[in-house]
mmCIF file of C-alpha atoms in Angstrom:
data_model
loop_
_atom_site.group_PDB
_atom_site.id
_atom_site.type_symbol
_atom_site.label_atom_id
_atom_site.label_comp_id
_atom_site.label_asym_id
_atom_site.label_seq_id
_atom_site.Cartn_x
_atom_site.Cartn_y
_atom_site.Cartn_z
ATOM 1 C CA UNK A 21 -109.204 -81.786 230.788
ATOM 2 C CA UNK A 22 -109.410 -83.745 234.395
ATOM 3 C CA UNK A 23 -107.905 -81.532 237.423
ATOM 4 C CA UNK A 24 -106.359 -84.330 238.559
ATOM 5 C CA UNK A 25 -104.510 -84.282 235.139
ATOM 6 C CA UNK A 26 -103.881 -80.026 235.481
ATOM 7 C CA UNK A 27 -100.912 -78.211 237.490
ATOM 8 C CA UNK A 28 -101.654 -75.450 239.732
ATOM 9 C CA UNK A 29 -101.016 -72.692 236.903
ATOM 10 C CA UNK A 30 -102.592 -74.113 234.573
ATOM 11 C CA UNK A 31 -105.994 -74.337 236.866
ATOM 12 C CA UNK A 32 -105.759 -70.651 237.605
ATOM 13 C CA UNK A 33 -106.289 -69.680 233.758
ATOM 14 C CA UNK A 34 -108.979 -70.922 233.544
ATOM 15 C CA UNK A 35 -112.540 -68.689 234.030
ATOM 16 C CA UNK A 36 -113.708 -70.029 237.801
ATOM 17 C CA UNK A 37 -116.459 -68.117 237.275
ATOM 18 C CA UNK A 38 -117.328 -69.068 233.525
ATOM 19 C CA UNK A 39 -120.309 -71.514 233.653
ATOM 20 C CA UNK A 40 -121.598 -70.100 236.809
ATOM 21 C CA UNK A 41 -125.503 -69.616 236.383
ATOM 22 C CA UNK A 42 -128.308 -68.243 238.956
ATOM 23 C CA UNK A 43 -131.675 -68.099 235.911
ATOM 24 C CA UNK A 44 -131.067 -71.354 234.587
ATOM 25 C CA UNK A 45 -128.686 -69.509 231.798
ATOM 26 C CA UNK A 46 -129.702 -66.214 231.468
ATOM 27 C CA UNK A 47 -126.626 -64.426 232.893
ATOM 28 C CA UNK A 48 -122.898 -65.251 233.919
ATOM 29 C CA UNK A 49 -123.018 -62.712 237.204
ATOM 30 C CA UNK A 50 -119.129 -64.226 237.234
ATOM 31 C CA UNK A 51 -118.219 -64.547 233.805
ATOM 32 C CA UNK A 52 -115.090 -62.415 233.395
ATOM 33 C CA UNK A 53 -114.885 -61.230 236.613
ATOM 34 C CA UNK A 54 -111.223 -62.643 237.803
ATOM 35 C CA UNK A 55 -112.798 -65.401 239.530
ATOM 36 C CA UNK A 56 -109.885 -68.512 239.448
ATOM 37 C CA UNK A 57 -109.440 -72.222 242.138
ATOM 38 C CA UNK A 58 -108.228 -71.416 244.661
ATOM 39 C CA UNK A 59 -105.537 -73.333 246.741
ATOM 40 C CA UNK A 60 -106.614 -74.771 249.974
ATOM 41 C CA UNK A 61 -104.254 -72.698 252.035
ATOM 42 C CA UNK A 62 -105.827 -70.102 250.358
ATOM 43 C CA UNK A 63 -110.004 -70.842 251.787
ATOM 44 C CA UNK A 64 -108.029 -71.256 255.168
ATOM 45 C CA UNK A 65 -106.417 -68.564 255.247
ATOM 46 C CA UNK A 66 -109.942 -65.931 253.907
ATOM 47 C CA UNK A 67 -111.752 -68.125 256.017
ATOM 48 C CA UNK A 68 -110.392 -69.709 259.313
ATOM 49 C CA UNK A 69 -113.115 -68.449 261.271
ATOM 50 C CA UNK A 70 -115.606 -70.487 259.714
ATOM 51 C CA UNK A 71 -116.531 -74.232 260.609
ATOM 52 C CA UNK A 72 -116.066 -76.463 257.163
ATOM 53 C CA UNK A 73 -116.922 -79.521 255.331
ATOM 54 C CA UNK A 74 -113.375 -80.445 253.721
ATOM 55 C CA UNK A 75 -114.376 -82.708 250.931
ATOM 56 C CA UNK A 76 -111.285 -85.458 249.663
ATOM 57 C CA UNK A 77 -111.883 -86.205 246.017
ATOM 58 C CA UNK A 78 -109.027 -87.923 245.321
ATOM 59 C CA UNK A 79 -108.087 -91.199 246.689
ATOM 60 C CA UNK A 80 -105.408 -93.067 248.968
ATOM 61 C CA UNK A 81 -102.429 -91.317 251.449
ATOM 62 C CA UNK A 82 -101.025 -89.109 249.462
ATOM 63 C CA UNK A 83 -103.987 -87.166 248.740
ATOM 64 C CA UNK A 84 -104.640 -88.277 252.894
ATOM 65 C CA UNK A 85 -101.426 -87.348 253.674
ATOM 66 C CA UNK A 86 -101.345 -83.462 251.747
ATOM 67 C CA UNK A 87 -105.218 -83.242 253.841
ATOM 68 C CA UNK A 88 -103.788 -83.085 257.274
ATOM 69 C CA UNK A 89 -100.995 -81.639 256.373
ATOM 70 C CA UNK A 90 -102.319 -78.593 255.070
ATOM 71 C CA UNK A 91 -105.193 -78.937 258.075
ATOM 72 C CA UNK A 92 -102.810 -78.719 260.379
ATOM 73 C CA UNK A 93 -100.553 -76.146 259.270
ATOM 74 C CA UNK A 94 -103.153 -73.649 259.106
ATOM 75 C CA UNK A 95 -104.259 -74.520 262.478
ATOM 76 C CA UNK A 96 -107.750 -75.916 261.157
ATOM 77 C CA UNK A 97 -108.277 -78.673 263.133
ATOM 78 C CA UNK A 98 -110.881 -77.442 265.065
ATOM 79 C CA UNK A 99 -112.975 -76.801 261.971
ATOM 80 C CA UNK A 100 -112.751 -79.251 259.660
ATOM 81 C CA UNK A 101 -115.185 -82.306 258.973
ATOM 82 C CA UNK A 102 -113.693 -83.977 255.968
ATOM 83 C CA UNK A 103 -115.484 -86.143 253.748
ATOM 84 C CA UNK A 104 -114.892 -89.761 251.034
ATOM 85 C CA UNK A 105 -116.921 -90.980 249.501
ATOM 86 C CA UNK A 106 -113.909 -94.075 249.484
ATOM 87 C CA UNK A 107 -113.735 -95.557 252.689
ATOM 88 C CA UNK A 108 -110.174 -97.013 252.788
ATOM 89 C CA UNK A 109 -109.311 -93.054 252.023
ATOM 90 C CA UNK A 110 -111.128 -92.000 255.234
ATOM 91 C CA UNK A 111 -109.618 -94.683 257.401
ATOM 92 C CA UNK A 112 -106.476 -93.879 256.293
ATOM 93 C CA UNK A 113 -107.266 -89.890 257.224
ATOM 94 C CA UNK A 114 -108.556 -90.706 260.733
ATOM 95 C CA UNK A 115 -104.758 -93.576 261.303
ATOM 96 C CA UNK A 116 -102.554 -90.093 260.033
ATOM 97 C CA UNK A 117 -105.123 -87.455 261.713
ATOM 98 C CA UNK A 118 -106.607 -88.800 264.680
ATOM 99 C CA UNK A 119 -107.919 -85.252 266.212
ATOM 100 C CA UNK A 120 -109.377 -83.575 262.570
ATOM 101 C CA UNK A 121 -113.849 -85.087 263.071
ATOM 102 C CA UNK A 122 -114.537 -86.565 259.373
ATOM 103 C CA UNK A 123 -117.715 -88.101 258.414
ATOM 104 C CA UNK A 124 -119.036 -91.587 258.191
ATOM 105 C CA UNK A 125 -118.002 -93.583 255.084
ATOM 106 C CA UNK A 126 -119.934 -94.454 251.922
ATOM 107 C CA UNK A 127 -120.089 -97.871 253.661
ATOM 108 C CA UNK A 128 -121.133 -96.382 257.392
ATOM 109 C CA UNK A 129 -123.586 -94.351 256.174
ATOM 110 C CA UNK A 130 -125.591 -96.936 254.327
ATOM 111 C CA UNK A 131 -124.898 -99.095 256.739
ATOM 112 C CA UNK A 132 -126.445 -96.730 259.234
ATOM 113 C CA UNK A 133 -129.532 -95.582 257.428
ATOM 114 C CA UNK A 134 -130.153 -98.952 256.770
ATOM 115 C CA UNK A 135 -130.452 -99.730 260.157
ATOM 116 C CA UNK A 136 -132.616 -96.253 260.835
ATOM 117 C CA UNK A 137 -135.325 -97.251 258.846
ATOM 118 C CA UNK A 138 -135.533 -101.109 259.888
ATOM 119 C CA UNK A 139 -135.579 -99.121 263.956
ATOM 120 C CA UNK A 140 -132.574 -100.559 264.678
ATOM 121 C CA UNK A 141 -130.073 -98.174 264.657
ATOM 122 C CA UNK A 142 -129.454 -98.078 268.062
ATOM 123 C CA UNK A 143 -127.170 -101.219 267.514
ATOM 124 C CA UNK A 144 -125.501 -99.124 265.268
ATOM 125 C CA UNK A 145 -121.809 -98.087 266.885
ATOM 126 C CA UNK A 146 -120.842 -94.201 264.620
ATOM 127 C CA UNK A 147 -117.199 -93.745 264.558
ATOM 128 C CA UNK A 148 -117.950 -89.881 263.327
ATOM 129 C CA UNK A 149 -119.429 -87.455 264.596
ATOM 130 C CA UNK A 150 -121.521 -86.496 261.377
ATOM 131 C CA UNK A 151 -123.291 -88.550 258.930
ATOM 132 C CA UNK A 152 -122.810 -86.227 255.079
ATOM 133 C CA UNK A 153 -125.405 -88.369 252.581
ATOM 134 C CA UNK A 154 -127.768 -87.118 249.572
ATOM 135 C CA UNK A 155 -130.633 -84.971 250.238
ATOM 136 C CA UNK A 156 -132.709 -87.724 247.914
ATOM 137 C CA UNK A 157 -132.188 -90.599 245.840
ATOM 138 C CA UNK A 158 -134.195 -90.721 242.440
ATOM 139 C CA UNK A 159 -137.587 -89.924 243.969
ATOM 140 C CA UNK A 160 -136.486 -91.174 247.757
ATOM 141 C CA UNK A 161 -136.131 -88.948 250.050
ATOM 142 C CA UNK A 162 -133.773 -89.668 252.361
ATOM 143 C CA UNK A 163 -132.879 -87.007 254.172
ATOM 144 C CA UNK A 164 -136.753 -87.257 256.863
ATOM 145 C CA UNK A 165 -137.257 -86.428 260.199
ATOM 146 C CA UNK A 166 -137.334 -89.834 260.468
ATOM 147 C CA UNK A 167 -133.804 -90.755 260.119
ATOM 148 C CA UNK A 168 -132.095 -87.378 260.945
ATOM 149 C CA UNK A 169 -134.544 -87.909 264.458
ATOM 150 C CA UNK A 170 -132.676 -91.529 263.918
ATOM 151 C CA UNK A 171 -128.735 -89.572 263.715
ATOM 152 C CA UNK A 172 -129.197 -87.297 266.983
ATOM 153 C CA UNK A 173 -130.689 -89.694 268.644
ATOM 154 C CA UNK A 174 -127.127 -91.445 267.759
ATOM 155 C CA UNK A 175 -125.750 -88.363 268.510
ATOM 156 C CA UNK A 176 -124.531 -87.604 264.799
ATOM 157 C CA UNK A 177 -125.127 -84.058 263.291
ATOM 158 C CA UNK A 178 -126.622 -84.120 259.638
ATOM 159 C CA UNK A 179 -126.035 -83.231 256.322
ATOM 160 C CA UNK A 180 -127.499 -83.010 253.420
ATOM 161 C CA UNK A 181 -125.926 -82.260 249.965
ATOM 162 C CA UNK A 182 -126.484 -80.855 247.212
ATOM 163 C CA UNK A 183 -129.674 -78.333 247.650
ATOM 164 C CA UNK A 184 -130.194 -75.998 245.405
ATOM 165 C CA UNK A 185 -133.732 -75.423 245.917
ATOM 166 C CA UNK A 186 -135.482 -72.955 247.736
ATOM 167 C CA UNK A 187 -138.787 -73.914 248.764
ATOM 168 C CA UNK A 188 -136.514 -77.631 249.906
ATOM 169 C CA UNK A 189 -134.205 -75.429 251.848
ATOM 170 C CA UNK A 190 -136.635 -74.422 254.208
ATOM 171 C CA UNK A 191 -138.418 -77.573 254.655
ATOM 172 C CA UNK A 192 -134.303 -78.303 255.576
ATOM 173 C CA UNK A 193 -134.272 -75.633 258.204
ATOM 174 C CA UNK A 194 -136.966 -75.974 259.738
ATOM 175 C CA UNK A 195 -136.235 -80.051 259.217
ATOM 176 C CA UNK A 196 -133.479 -79.556 262.303
ATOM 177 C CA UNK A 197 -130.812 -80.211 260.101
ATOM 178 C CA UNK A 198 -127.069 -79.661 260.804
ATOM 179 C CA UNK A 199 -126.236 -78.191 257.041
ATOM 180 C CA UNK A 200 -126.405 -78.329 253.666
ATOM 181 C CA UNK A 201 -124.449 -78.530 251.140
ATOM 182 C CA UNK A 202 -125.532 -76.177 247.746
ATOM 183 C CA UNK A 203 -124.395 -74.478 244.790
ATOM 184 C CA UNK A 204 -126.137 -71.263 245.455
ATOM 185 C CA UNK A 205 -125.224 -70.125 248.868
ATOM 186 C CA UNK A 206 -126.885 -66.585 247.675
ATOM 187 C CA UNK A 207 -130.042 -68.815 248.617
ATOM 188 C CA UNK A 208 -129.603 -70.223 251.669
ATOM 189 C CA UNK A 209 -127.704 -67.527 253.241
ATOM 190 C CA UNK A 210 -130.762 -65.517 252.514
ATOM 191 C CA UNK A 211 -133.681 -67.754 253.887
ATOM 192 C CA UNK A 212 -130.895 -67.880 256.993
ATOM 193 C CA UNK A 213 -131.403 -64.269 256.986
ATOM 194 C CA UNK A 214 -127.494 -63.509 256.373
ATOM 195 C CA UNK A 215 -125.567 -61.594 253.788
ATOM 196 C CA UNK A 216 -122.702 -63.752 250.727
ATOM 197 C CA UNK A 217 -119.590 -62.200 252.776
ATOM 198 C CA UNK A 218 -117.684 -60.088 250.293
ATOM 199 C CA UNK A 219 -114.088 -60.675 249.689
#
C-alpha cells in the first residue's frame, strides 16, 4: 500500500531490507535481518553529525510545518537541505523555516537549466543555495560539465540523483559535482575510499 495510508506501527512491521539487491537479484543481503523504516528523528539522532538532503514527498503546509519542527527539535538547521518537487510546498517551507536551506524548487531548477543552456544564466537569480537534478532525462545528460560550471559561477551547489552506476559515479566525482544521491552508497563510499557507517 501507499506509505501515506499506513501507520508507523504498520511500517515497522515491514522488512525494509527485503527487496534490496546489489547484484540484480542474485542475493538479498539485508532480507530478514531486522532492517526497519526509521523515523526522521531517529535518523537525526544516529547521524546528526552528517549533512543530509531531506525530500518532502508529501505536499502542503502540514508536511512543511512538521518537517520544520523536526529539524528545529534536533538542532539540524545548519546540516539539512530540504527539497521537494512541489514548488508551493518549497515556498511554504521557506516561510516557516527560513533558517534552513532548500534546493531550488522544480520550476526554479527548470528555469535555471534552460537559462544555462541558452547562455543567459547570468540573468537568473537563484533563491536557494543548491540545484538538485536528475543525472539524465532519457538519453540527455543534464549533469554536464557545462551546467556544473554554470551553477558554480552562480554560487549554487549541484547535486544529482539517482546515480547507481559505478562508472558514472567516477565521471561525476571527477567533474567536481557537489553531491550524488544513490541507492548504492556502498559503491560511492568505496570510490571515495571510505567504509560504510556501521550502526
